[in-house]
């Protein structure tokens, strides 16, 4: 029996089962089984697994990476060529783009790499089309733009989200607040710090037993579902922010546009006429959460043209030094920082000081 047939069988059984407290245990087991089969699909057993992203992945350049995901013929290539000035083959038939086409834009001093990925079709997570390679590249992005046709958005949006979820990509979510620690002996120690609506000790044990884990500490710090627990145990989930880009707004009325603008994480544009690109770029910048640090050589004015761009959450002086060169941190005596992160300008700081966007730094060596 093939993996796909097993997956279909489990999905059918889950659809048949009524959801209530008595069946929660059984559904949890089925979900865990399903997650394991999905993982086997993504990483085939045996062999070196070299053919997963064959000839597809592009070298990572710039400070951040944005992937365009969508069905064929929604205007991903037009959007890329109009944003970045890169020629990605554009035609009025489906599946024009066959491999990843990279482009680079400079925005607010940061170099951002844009990837035009080939169109995804339904069933990509099961290995149909080039879907598996496309989604493998999408996993490495800092931000995913799901490009949708404004005339048929919701059906496509659900399908693409389902494909990405099946591949372990979680869109616009935070990692679940669950502590999971394996140990050698002592059984399963289950604690919940708040009331749980779905999980109880038995369900947790049965899900872990499916993974052959019999000794572990599990701490639930928020109201979690069985899916959250499976995500934590699998440990290969990536949490990526996502913007839904509704293309071809030149084909709808103003009233419809007003409704679309109220949808969360959504930006309506027209790639062909270049409408609303500035709003899209601004929204992309907000979601990427990059921090720009300007450098100041001793006795000179700060260089505001080329900032050092760091990802949010890794903006200490030490991270800044490592971004430039790994030996720099050994020679660092202290740094002088001007900007919002210090109490007075300039302030002497050590390597653990966390900087804010658009701070100015001067390094003093030993």
mmCIF file of N, CA, C and O in Angstrom, residues 23 36 40 57 93 140 162 206 218 246 268 284 306 310 315 359:
data_model
loop_
_atom_site.group_PDB
_atom_site.id
_atom_site.type_symbol
_atom_site.label_atom_id
_atom_site.label_comp_id
_atom_site.label_asym_id
_atom_site.label_seq_id
_atom_site.Cartn_x
_atom_site.Cartn_y
_atom_site.Cartn_z
ATOM 1 N N UNK A 23 -14.114 10.874 21.268
ATOM 2 C CA UNK A 23 -13.294 10.516 20.100
ATOM 3 C C UNK A 23 -12.015 11.351 20.008
ATOM 4 O O UNK A 23 -11.220 11.136 19.097
ATOM 5 N N UNK A 36 3.245 11.720 10.573
ATOM 6 C CA UNK A 36 4.414 10.865 10.288
ATOM 7 C C UNK A 36 4.473 10.467 8.818
ATOM 8 O O UNK A 36 5.545 10.497 8.190
ATOM 9 N N UNK A 40 7.321 11.305 5.842
ATOM 10 C CA UNK A 40 7.962 10.310 4.972
ATOM 11 C C UNK A 40 7.855 10.712 3.510
ATOM 12 O O UNK A 40 8.755 10.465 2.713
ATOM 13 N N UNK A 57 17.022 25.321 -5.904
ATOM 14 C CA UNK A 57 17.325 26.316 -4.897
ATOM 15 C C UNK A 57 18.342 27.305 -5.428
ATOM 16 O O UNK A 57 19.254 26.956 -6.155
ATOM 17 N N UNK A 93 -0.283 31.951 -20.944
ATOM 18 C CA UNK A 93 -0.697 30.571 -20.726
ATOM 19 C C UNK A 93 -0.113 30.083 -19.403
ATOM 20 O O UNK A 93 0.811 30.689 -18.866
ATOM 21 N N UNK A 140 12.674 28.174 2.909
ATOM 22 C CA UNK A 140 13.880 28.923 3.253
ATOM 23 C C UNK A 140 13.651 30.432 3.212
ATOM 24 O O UNK A 140 14.580 31.198 3.438
ATOM 25 N N UNK A 162 -3.405 24.994 2.515
ATOM 26 C CA UNK A 162 -3.445 23.562 2.840
ATOM 27 C C UNK A 162 -2.162 22.872 2.364
ATOM 28 O O UNK A 162 -1.586 22.047 3.078
ATOM 29 N N UNK A 206 -0.868 9.003 24.169
ATOM 30 C CA UNK A 206 -1.095 8.197 22.962
ATOM 31 C C UNK A 206 -0.403 8.827 21.745
ATOM 32 O O UNK A 206 0.136 8.106 20.900
ATOM 33 N N UNK A 218 6.378 17.090 29.403
ATOM 34 C CA UNK A 218 5.535 17.932 28.545
ATOM 35 C C UNK A 218 4.900 19.004 29.421
ATOM 36 O O UNK A 218 4.254 18.694 30.422
ATOM 37 N N UNK A 246 -3.400 40.322 -3.737
ATOM 38 C CA UNK A 246 -4.507 40.106 -4.661
ATOM 39 C C UNK A 246 -4.220 40.882 -5.935
ATOM 40 O O UNK A 246 -4.250 42.111 -5.944
ATOM 41 N N UNK A 268 -4.137 44.526 -2.105
ATOM 42 C CA UNK A 268 -4.558 44.447 -3.499
ATOM 43 C C UNK A 268 -3.613 45.247 -4.395
ATOM 44 O O UNK A 268 -3.224 46.360 -4.053
ATOM 45 N N UNK A 284 5.662 44.760 3.029
ATOM 46 C CA UNK A 284 6.725 43.761 3.039
ATOM 47 C C UNK A 284 7.787 44.133 4.074
ATOM 48 O O UNK A 284 8.270 43.289 4.824
ATOM 49 N N UNK A 306 24.770 52.938 3.098
ATOM 50 C CA UNK A 306 24.726 51.467 3.133
ATOM 51 C C UNK A 306 24.707 50.970 4.570
ATOM 52 O O UNK A 306 25.755 50.780 5.185
ATOM 53 N N UNK A 310 20.228 43.760 10.028
ATOM 54 C CA UNK A 310 20.175 42.578 10.901
ATOM 55 C C UNK A 310 18.721 42.135 11.054
ATOM 56 O O UNK A 310 17.818 42.973 11.050
ATOM 57 N N UNK A 315 19.959 41.626 17.209
ATOM 58 C CA UNK A 315 20.471 42.968 16.924
ATOM 59 C C UNK A 315 21.433 43.462 17.995
ATOM 60 O O UNK A 315 21.566 44.656 18.202
ATOM 61 N N UNK A 359 20.000 52.944 14.411
ATOM 62 C CA UNK A 359 21.036 53.409 15.342
ATOM 63 C C UNK A 359 22.346 53.623 14.583
ATOM 64 O O UNK A 359 22.564 53.031 13.516
#
